[in-house]
Coordinates of C-alpha atoms in Angstrom, one line a residue:
X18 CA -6.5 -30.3 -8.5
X19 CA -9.9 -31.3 -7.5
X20 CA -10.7 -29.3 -4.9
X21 CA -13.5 -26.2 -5.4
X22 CA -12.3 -23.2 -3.8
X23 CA -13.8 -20.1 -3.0
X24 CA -13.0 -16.7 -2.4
X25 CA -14.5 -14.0 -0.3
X26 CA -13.7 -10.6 -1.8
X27 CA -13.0 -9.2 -4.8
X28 CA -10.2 -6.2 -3.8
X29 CA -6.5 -7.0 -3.9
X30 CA -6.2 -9.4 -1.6
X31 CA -9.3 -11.6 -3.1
X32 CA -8.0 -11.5 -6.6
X33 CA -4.4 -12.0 -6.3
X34 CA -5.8 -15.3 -4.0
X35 CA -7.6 -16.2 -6.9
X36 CA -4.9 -15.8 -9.4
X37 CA -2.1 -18.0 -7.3
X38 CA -4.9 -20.9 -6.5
X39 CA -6.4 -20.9 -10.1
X40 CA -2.7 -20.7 -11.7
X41 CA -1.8 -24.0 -9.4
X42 CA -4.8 -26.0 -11.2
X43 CA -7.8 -25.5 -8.6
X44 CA -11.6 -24.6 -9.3
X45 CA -11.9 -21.5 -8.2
X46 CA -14.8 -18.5 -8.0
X47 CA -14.8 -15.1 -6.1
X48 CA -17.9 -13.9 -4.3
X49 CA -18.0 -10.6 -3.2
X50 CA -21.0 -7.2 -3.5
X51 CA -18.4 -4.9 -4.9
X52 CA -15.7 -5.6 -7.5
X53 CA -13.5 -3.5 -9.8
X54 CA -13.1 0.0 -8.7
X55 CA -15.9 0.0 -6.4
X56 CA -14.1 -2.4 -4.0
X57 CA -11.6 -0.2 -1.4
X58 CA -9.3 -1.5 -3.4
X59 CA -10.0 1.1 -6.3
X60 CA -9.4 3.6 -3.9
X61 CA -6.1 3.3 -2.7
X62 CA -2.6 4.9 -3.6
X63 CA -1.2 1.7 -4.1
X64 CA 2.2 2.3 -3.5
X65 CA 4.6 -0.2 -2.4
X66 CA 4.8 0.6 1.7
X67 CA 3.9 -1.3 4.6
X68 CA 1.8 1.0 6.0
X69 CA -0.4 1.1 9.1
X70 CA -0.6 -2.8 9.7
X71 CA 0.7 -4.8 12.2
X72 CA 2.7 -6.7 13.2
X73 CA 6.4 -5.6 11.8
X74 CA 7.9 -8.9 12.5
X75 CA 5.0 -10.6 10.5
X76 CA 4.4 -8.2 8.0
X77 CA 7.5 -7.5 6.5
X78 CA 8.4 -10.8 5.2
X79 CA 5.0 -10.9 3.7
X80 CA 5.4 -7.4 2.2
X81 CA 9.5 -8.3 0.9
X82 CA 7.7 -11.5 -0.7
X83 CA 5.3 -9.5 -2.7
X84 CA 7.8 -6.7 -3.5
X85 CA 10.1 -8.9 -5.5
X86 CA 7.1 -10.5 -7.4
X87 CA 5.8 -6.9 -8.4
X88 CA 9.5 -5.8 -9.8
X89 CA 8.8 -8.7 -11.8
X90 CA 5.3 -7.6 -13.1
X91 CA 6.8 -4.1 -14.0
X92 CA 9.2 -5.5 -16.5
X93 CA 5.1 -5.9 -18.4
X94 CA 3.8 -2.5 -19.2
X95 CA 0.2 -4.4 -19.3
X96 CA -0.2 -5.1 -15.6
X97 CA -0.2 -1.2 -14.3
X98 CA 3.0 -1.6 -12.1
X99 CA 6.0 0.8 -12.7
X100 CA 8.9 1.7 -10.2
X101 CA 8.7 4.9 -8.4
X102 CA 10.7 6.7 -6.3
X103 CA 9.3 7.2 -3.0
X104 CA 9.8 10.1 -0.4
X105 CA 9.3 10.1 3.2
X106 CA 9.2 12.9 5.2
X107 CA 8.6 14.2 8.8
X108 CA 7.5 17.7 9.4
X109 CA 9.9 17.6 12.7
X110 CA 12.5 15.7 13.8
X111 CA 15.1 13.2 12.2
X112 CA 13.4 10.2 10.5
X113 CA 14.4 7.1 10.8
X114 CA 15.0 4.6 7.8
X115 CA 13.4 1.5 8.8
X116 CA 16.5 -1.5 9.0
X117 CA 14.2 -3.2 5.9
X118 CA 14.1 -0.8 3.6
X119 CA 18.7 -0.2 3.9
X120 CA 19.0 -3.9 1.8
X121 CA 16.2 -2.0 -0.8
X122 CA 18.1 1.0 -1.4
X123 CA 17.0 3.4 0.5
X124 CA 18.8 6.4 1.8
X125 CA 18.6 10.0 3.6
X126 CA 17.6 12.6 1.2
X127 CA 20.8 14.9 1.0
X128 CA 20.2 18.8 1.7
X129 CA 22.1 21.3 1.3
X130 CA 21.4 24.6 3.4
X131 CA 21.9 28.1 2.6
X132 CA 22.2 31.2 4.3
X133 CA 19.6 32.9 4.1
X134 CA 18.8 37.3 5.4
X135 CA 19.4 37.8 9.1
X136 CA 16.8 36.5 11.1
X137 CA 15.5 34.7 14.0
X138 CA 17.8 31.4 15.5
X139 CA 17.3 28.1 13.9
X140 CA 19.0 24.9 13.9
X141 CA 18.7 22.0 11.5
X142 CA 20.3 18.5 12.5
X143 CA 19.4 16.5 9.2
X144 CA 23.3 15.7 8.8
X145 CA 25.8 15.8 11.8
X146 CA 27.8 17.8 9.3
X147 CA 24.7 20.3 8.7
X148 CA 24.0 22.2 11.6
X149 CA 23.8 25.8 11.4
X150 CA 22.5 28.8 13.2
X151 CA 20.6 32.0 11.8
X152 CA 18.1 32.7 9.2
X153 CA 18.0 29.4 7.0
X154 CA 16.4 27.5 4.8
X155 CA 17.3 23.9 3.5
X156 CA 17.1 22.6 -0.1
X157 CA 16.8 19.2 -0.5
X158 CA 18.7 18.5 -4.2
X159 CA 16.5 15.5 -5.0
X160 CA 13.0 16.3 -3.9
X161 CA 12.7 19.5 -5.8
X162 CA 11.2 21.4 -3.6
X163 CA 12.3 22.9 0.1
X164 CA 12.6 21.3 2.8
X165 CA 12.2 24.1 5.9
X166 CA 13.9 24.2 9.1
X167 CA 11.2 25.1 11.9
X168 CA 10.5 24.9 15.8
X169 CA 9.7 21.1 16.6
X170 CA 7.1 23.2 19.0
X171 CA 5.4 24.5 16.2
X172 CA 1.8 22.7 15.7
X173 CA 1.8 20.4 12.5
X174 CA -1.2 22.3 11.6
X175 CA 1.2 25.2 10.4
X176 CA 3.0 22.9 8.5
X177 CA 3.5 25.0 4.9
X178 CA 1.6 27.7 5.9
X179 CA 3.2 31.1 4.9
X180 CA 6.0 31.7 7.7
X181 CA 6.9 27.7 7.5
X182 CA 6.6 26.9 3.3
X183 CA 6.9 23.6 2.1
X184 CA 8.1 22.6 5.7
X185 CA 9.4 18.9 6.1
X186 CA 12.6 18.5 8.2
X187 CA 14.1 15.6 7.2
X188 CA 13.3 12.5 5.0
X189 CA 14.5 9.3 2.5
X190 CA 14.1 7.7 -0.5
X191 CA 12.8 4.5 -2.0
X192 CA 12.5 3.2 -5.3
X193 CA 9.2 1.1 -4.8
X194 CA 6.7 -0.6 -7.1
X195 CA 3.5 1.2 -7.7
X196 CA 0.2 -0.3 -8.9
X197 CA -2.0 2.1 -11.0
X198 CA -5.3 0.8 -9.5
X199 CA -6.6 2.0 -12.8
X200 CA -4.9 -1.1 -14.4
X201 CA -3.9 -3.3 -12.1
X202 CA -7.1 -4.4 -10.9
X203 CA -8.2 -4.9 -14.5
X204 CA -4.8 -6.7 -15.0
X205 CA -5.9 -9.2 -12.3
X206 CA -9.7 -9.6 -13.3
X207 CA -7.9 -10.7 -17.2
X208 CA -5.2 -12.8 -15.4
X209 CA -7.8 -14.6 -13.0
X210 CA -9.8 -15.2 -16.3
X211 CA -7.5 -16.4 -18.4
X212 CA -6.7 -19.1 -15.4
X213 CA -10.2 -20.0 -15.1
X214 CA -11.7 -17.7 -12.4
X215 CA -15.0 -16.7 -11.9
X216 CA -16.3 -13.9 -10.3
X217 CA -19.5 -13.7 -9.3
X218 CA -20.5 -10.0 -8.0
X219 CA -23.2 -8.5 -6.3
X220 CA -23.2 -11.3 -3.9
X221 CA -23.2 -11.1 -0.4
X222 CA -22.8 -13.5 2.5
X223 CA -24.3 -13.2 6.5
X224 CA -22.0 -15.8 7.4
X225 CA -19.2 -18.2 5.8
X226 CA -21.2 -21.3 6.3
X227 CA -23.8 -20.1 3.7
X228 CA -21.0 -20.5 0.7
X229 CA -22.6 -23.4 -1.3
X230 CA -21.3 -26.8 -0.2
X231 CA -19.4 -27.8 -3.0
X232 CA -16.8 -25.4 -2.1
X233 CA -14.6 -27.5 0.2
X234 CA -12.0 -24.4 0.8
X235 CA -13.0 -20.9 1.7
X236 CA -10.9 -18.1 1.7
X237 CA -12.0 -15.5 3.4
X238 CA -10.3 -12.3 1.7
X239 CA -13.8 -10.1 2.8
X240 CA -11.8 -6.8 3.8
X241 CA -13.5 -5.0 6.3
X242 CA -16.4 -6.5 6.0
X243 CA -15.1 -9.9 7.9
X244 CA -15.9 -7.9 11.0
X245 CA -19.9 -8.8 10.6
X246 CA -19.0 -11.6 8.9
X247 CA -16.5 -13.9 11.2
X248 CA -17.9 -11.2 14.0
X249 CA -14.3 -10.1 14.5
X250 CA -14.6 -7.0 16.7
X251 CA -10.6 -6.4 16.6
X252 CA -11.1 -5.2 12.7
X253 CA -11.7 -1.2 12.3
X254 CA -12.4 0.7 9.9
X255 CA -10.0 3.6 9.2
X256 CA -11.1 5.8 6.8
X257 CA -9.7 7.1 3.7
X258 CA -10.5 9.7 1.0
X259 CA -8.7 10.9 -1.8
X260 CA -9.0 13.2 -4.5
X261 CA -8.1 11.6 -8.3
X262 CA -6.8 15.2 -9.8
X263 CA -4.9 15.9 -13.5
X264 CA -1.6 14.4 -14.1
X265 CA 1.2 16.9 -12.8
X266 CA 4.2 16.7 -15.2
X267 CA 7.0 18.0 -12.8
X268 CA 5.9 15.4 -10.3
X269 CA 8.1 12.2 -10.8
X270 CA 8.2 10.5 -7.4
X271 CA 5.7 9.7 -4.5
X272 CA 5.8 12.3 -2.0
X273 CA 4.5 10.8 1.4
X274 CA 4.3 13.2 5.3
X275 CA 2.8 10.4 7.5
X276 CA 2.3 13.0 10.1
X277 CA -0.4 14.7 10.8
X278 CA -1.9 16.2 8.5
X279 CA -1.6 12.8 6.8
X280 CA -0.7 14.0 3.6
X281 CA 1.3 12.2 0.1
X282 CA 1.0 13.2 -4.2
X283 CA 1.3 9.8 -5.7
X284 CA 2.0 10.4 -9.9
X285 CA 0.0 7.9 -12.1
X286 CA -0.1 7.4 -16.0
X287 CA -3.1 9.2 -16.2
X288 CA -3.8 11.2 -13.0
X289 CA -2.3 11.9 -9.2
X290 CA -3.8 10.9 -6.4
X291 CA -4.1 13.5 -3.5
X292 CA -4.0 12.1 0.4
X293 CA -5.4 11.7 2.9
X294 CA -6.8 11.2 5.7
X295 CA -6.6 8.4 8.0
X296 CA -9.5 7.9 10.6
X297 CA -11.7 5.9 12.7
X298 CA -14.8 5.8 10.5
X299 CA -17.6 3.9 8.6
X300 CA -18.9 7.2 6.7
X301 CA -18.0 6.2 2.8
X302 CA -19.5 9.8 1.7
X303 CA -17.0 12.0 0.5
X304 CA -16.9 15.2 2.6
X305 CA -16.0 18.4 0.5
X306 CA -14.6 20.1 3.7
X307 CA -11.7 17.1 3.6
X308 CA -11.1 17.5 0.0
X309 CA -10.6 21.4 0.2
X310 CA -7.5 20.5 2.9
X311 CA -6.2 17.5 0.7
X312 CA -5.6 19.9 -2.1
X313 CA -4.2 22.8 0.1
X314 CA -2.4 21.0 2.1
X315 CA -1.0 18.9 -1.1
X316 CA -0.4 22.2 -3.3
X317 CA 1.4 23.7 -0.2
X318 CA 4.0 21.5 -0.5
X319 CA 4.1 20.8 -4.3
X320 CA 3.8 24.8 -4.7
X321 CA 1.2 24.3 -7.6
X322 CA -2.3 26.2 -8.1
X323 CA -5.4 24.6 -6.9
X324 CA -6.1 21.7 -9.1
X325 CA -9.5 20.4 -10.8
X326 CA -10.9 17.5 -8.9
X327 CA -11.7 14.6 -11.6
X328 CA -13.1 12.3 -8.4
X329 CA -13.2 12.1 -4.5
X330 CA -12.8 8.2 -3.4
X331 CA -13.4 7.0 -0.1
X332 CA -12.1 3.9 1.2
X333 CA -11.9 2.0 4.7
X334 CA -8.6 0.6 5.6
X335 CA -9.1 -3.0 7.2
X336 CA -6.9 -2.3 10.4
X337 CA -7.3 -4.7 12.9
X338 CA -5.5 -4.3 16.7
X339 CA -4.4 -7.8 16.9
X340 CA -2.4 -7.6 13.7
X341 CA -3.3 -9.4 10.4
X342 CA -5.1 -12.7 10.3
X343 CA -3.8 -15.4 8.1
X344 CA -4.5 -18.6 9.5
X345 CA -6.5 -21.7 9.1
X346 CA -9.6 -22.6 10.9
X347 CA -12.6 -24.8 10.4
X348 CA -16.2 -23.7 9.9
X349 CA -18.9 -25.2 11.7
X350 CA -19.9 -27.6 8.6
X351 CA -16.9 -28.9 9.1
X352 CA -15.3 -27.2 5.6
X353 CA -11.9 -25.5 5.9
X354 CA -11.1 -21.8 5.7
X355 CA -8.2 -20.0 5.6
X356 CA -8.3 -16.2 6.9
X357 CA -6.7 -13.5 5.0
X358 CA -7.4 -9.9 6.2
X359 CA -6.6 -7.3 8.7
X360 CA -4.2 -5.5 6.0
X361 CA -4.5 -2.0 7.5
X362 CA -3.2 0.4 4.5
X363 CA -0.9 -2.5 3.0
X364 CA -3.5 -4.5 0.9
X365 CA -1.5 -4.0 -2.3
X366 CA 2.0 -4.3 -0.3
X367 CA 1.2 -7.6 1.3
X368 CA -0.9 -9.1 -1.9
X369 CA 1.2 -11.3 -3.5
X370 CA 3.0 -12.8 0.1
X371 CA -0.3 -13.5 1.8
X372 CA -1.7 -15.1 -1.4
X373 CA 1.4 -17.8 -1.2
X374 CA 1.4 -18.2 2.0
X375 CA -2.3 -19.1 2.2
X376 CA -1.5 -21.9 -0.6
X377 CA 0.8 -23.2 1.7
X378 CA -1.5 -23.8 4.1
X379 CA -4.1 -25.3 2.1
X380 CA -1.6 -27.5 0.7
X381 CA 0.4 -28.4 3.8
X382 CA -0.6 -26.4 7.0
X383 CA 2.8 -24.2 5.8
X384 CA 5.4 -27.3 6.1
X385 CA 6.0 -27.0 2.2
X386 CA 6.9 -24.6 -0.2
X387 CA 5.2 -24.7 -3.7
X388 CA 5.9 -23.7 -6.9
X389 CA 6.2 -20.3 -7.5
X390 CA 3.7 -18.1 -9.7
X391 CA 4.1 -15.4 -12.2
X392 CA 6.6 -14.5 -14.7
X393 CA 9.7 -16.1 -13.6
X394 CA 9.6 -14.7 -10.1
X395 CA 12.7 -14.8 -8.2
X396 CA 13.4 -16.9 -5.2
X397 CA 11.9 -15.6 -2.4
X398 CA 13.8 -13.5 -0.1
X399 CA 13.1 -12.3 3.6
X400 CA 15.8 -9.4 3.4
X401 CA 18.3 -9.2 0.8
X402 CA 21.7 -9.0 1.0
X403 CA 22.1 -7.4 -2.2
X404 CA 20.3 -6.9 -5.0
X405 CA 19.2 -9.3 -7.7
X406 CA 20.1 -8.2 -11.4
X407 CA 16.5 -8.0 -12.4
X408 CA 16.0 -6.2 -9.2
X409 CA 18.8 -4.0 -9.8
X410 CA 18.0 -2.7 -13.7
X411 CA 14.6 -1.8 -12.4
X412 CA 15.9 0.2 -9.1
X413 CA 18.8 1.7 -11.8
X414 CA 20.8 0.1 -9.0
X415 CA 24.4 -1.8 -8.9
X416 CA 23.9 -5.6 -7.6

């Protein structure tokens, strides 16, 4: 290829960029003022979930597309990804499995309820079959731990409080990828490498147009920072801290409340990351006061001792109201760029789709498909019907 490209941004989005344009043959560099684990990146969960981006009809394609490529890069214990099971939970109410995630595997988390001393009336609806009245509590045989019935009334605030333990009313499961940011990141920096790539850190632009000239393509991967610099006033940033605490060696599987209090236990090789918070905020200090409720709202539901706090990390989401922004647009020089940001809290999810599809439109305004990238990644898929054998050893599914 003789084009020079170059990347904005060195998180997720940047490098995986990098990766599928240097892979295809083209000159490329990343420019961006943090890199590594300083970049927002570094301080995600990084669990497979489109989370908090829209919108759906957009996203998920995007996300599917990336999904299959990372069950590939599990099968290599190098690049950081494993397959987790993840479980979703609502404090009240019945949740609802997205229609997406039923071709994946996922399904309701079975409970079982026992009778419990004579008490005050509840009722629990999780199964049409399940409804009782009385003193109960409900068990939920694959999340090892309980799963409480209480008043929808009550305020989430009490959520595993005392009275209302471990309190989630109803939930499902997920085997997804997860990306140890601990490796992964590193995994890209070597891969981008090995392809060519250079990064070239602690740079930072006022406005596209200063990239030097001989870069005829510009991505712009910049995160949150593309607010200042495409001025983009739809972009927020939604904060996010997390405390990195000591691996927990009953804790198999993501645990994930998206209500509030925002809360999920992610298990890594090394650690467990402890969420969250979610919040309209440029403040990248971490506050003490939020860590304390991470952890007691975390060990609440875990039913484990306060942990030791290894690091607090403080990212901010790039949410923006319109939806994502991948499109192609021209700068005033007259160069090309192609826009690649707005990923809410699905950078990692939506990595590997938006990196293809922004080939595509360098290379054909999207009319053609390219090759694909990676270690013999299969065909790409907007929902399966079934599973893929690969797919399927890695889920410990049936095809």
């Amino acid at each position: 290829m003789d084009r020079n490209v170059a990347i904005i941004g060195a998180g997720v989005s940047g490098l995986t960029c990098g990766i599928v344009f240097a892979e295809q043959g083209y000159r490329t560099a990343i420019f961006a003022k943090e890199t590594g684990q300083q970049t927002t990146s570094g301080a995600a969960a990084a669990i497979w979930f489109p989370y908090h981006v829209e919108p759906a009809e957009r996203v998920i394609p995007l996300a599917l597309d990336s999904y299959q490529m990372l069950l590939d890069l599990a099968r290599f214990p190098e690049s950081g990804v494993s397959i987790i099971e993840s479980r979703q939970f609502l404090r009240t109410g019945e949740i609802e499995i997205p229609d997406w995630a039923i071709p994946l595997g996922a399904s309701a988390i079975p409970s079982e309820v026992e009778n419990g001393a004579a008490g005050g009336a509840a009722t629990w609806t999780g199964r049409p079959e399940a409804e009782r009245m009385g003193s109960e509590r409900i068990k939920s045989r694959r999340a090892g731990f309980n799963v409480s019935p209480r008043d929808p009334s009550t305020p989430p605030a009490r959520a595993g409080s005392a009275h209302d333990e471990h309190c989630f009313a109803s939930g499902f499961s997920l085997r997804v990828p997860l990306m140890d940011t601990t490796i992964y990141l590193d995994y890209l920096t070597a891969r981008f490498g090995k392809a060519s790539g250079e990064i070239h850190a602690n740079v930072r632009f006022k406005k596209l147009e200063d990239v030097d000239a001989k870069f005829d393509l510009v991505i712009d991967c910049a995160g949150i920072g593309a607010r200042e610099l495409v001025n983009d006033p739809d972009l927020e940033p939604h904060r996010g801290q997390v405390a990195i605490v000591p691996k927990i060696e009953s804790l198999s599987a993501a645990i994930v409340c998206d209500e509030a209090p925002l809360m999920y236990a992610i298990p890594r090789a090394n650690d467990c990351v402890f969420g969250g918070t979610n919040e309209i905020s440029d403040n990248l200090m971490a506050d003490r006061e939020t860590t304390s409720r991470i952890l007691a709202e975390c060990g609440r539901v875990l039913n484990i001792d306060k942990p030791t706090v290894f690091a607090e990390r403080v990212g901010l989401r790039p949410f923006r109201r319109s939806g994502i922004r991948l499109e192609r647009d021209r700068l005033r020089d007259g160069r090309t760029v192609i826009h690649n940001y707005g990923h809410g809290g699905a950078g990692f999810t939506l990595s590997w789709g938006c990196a293809r599809e922004v080939l595509e439109v360098a290379v054909s305004l999207g009319s053609a498909r390219v090759r694909r990238v990676g270690f013999g990644v299969t065909p790409k898929q907007s929902c399966p019907k079934q599973l893929l054998p690969e797919t399927a050893r890695l889920l410990g599914e049936k095809p």
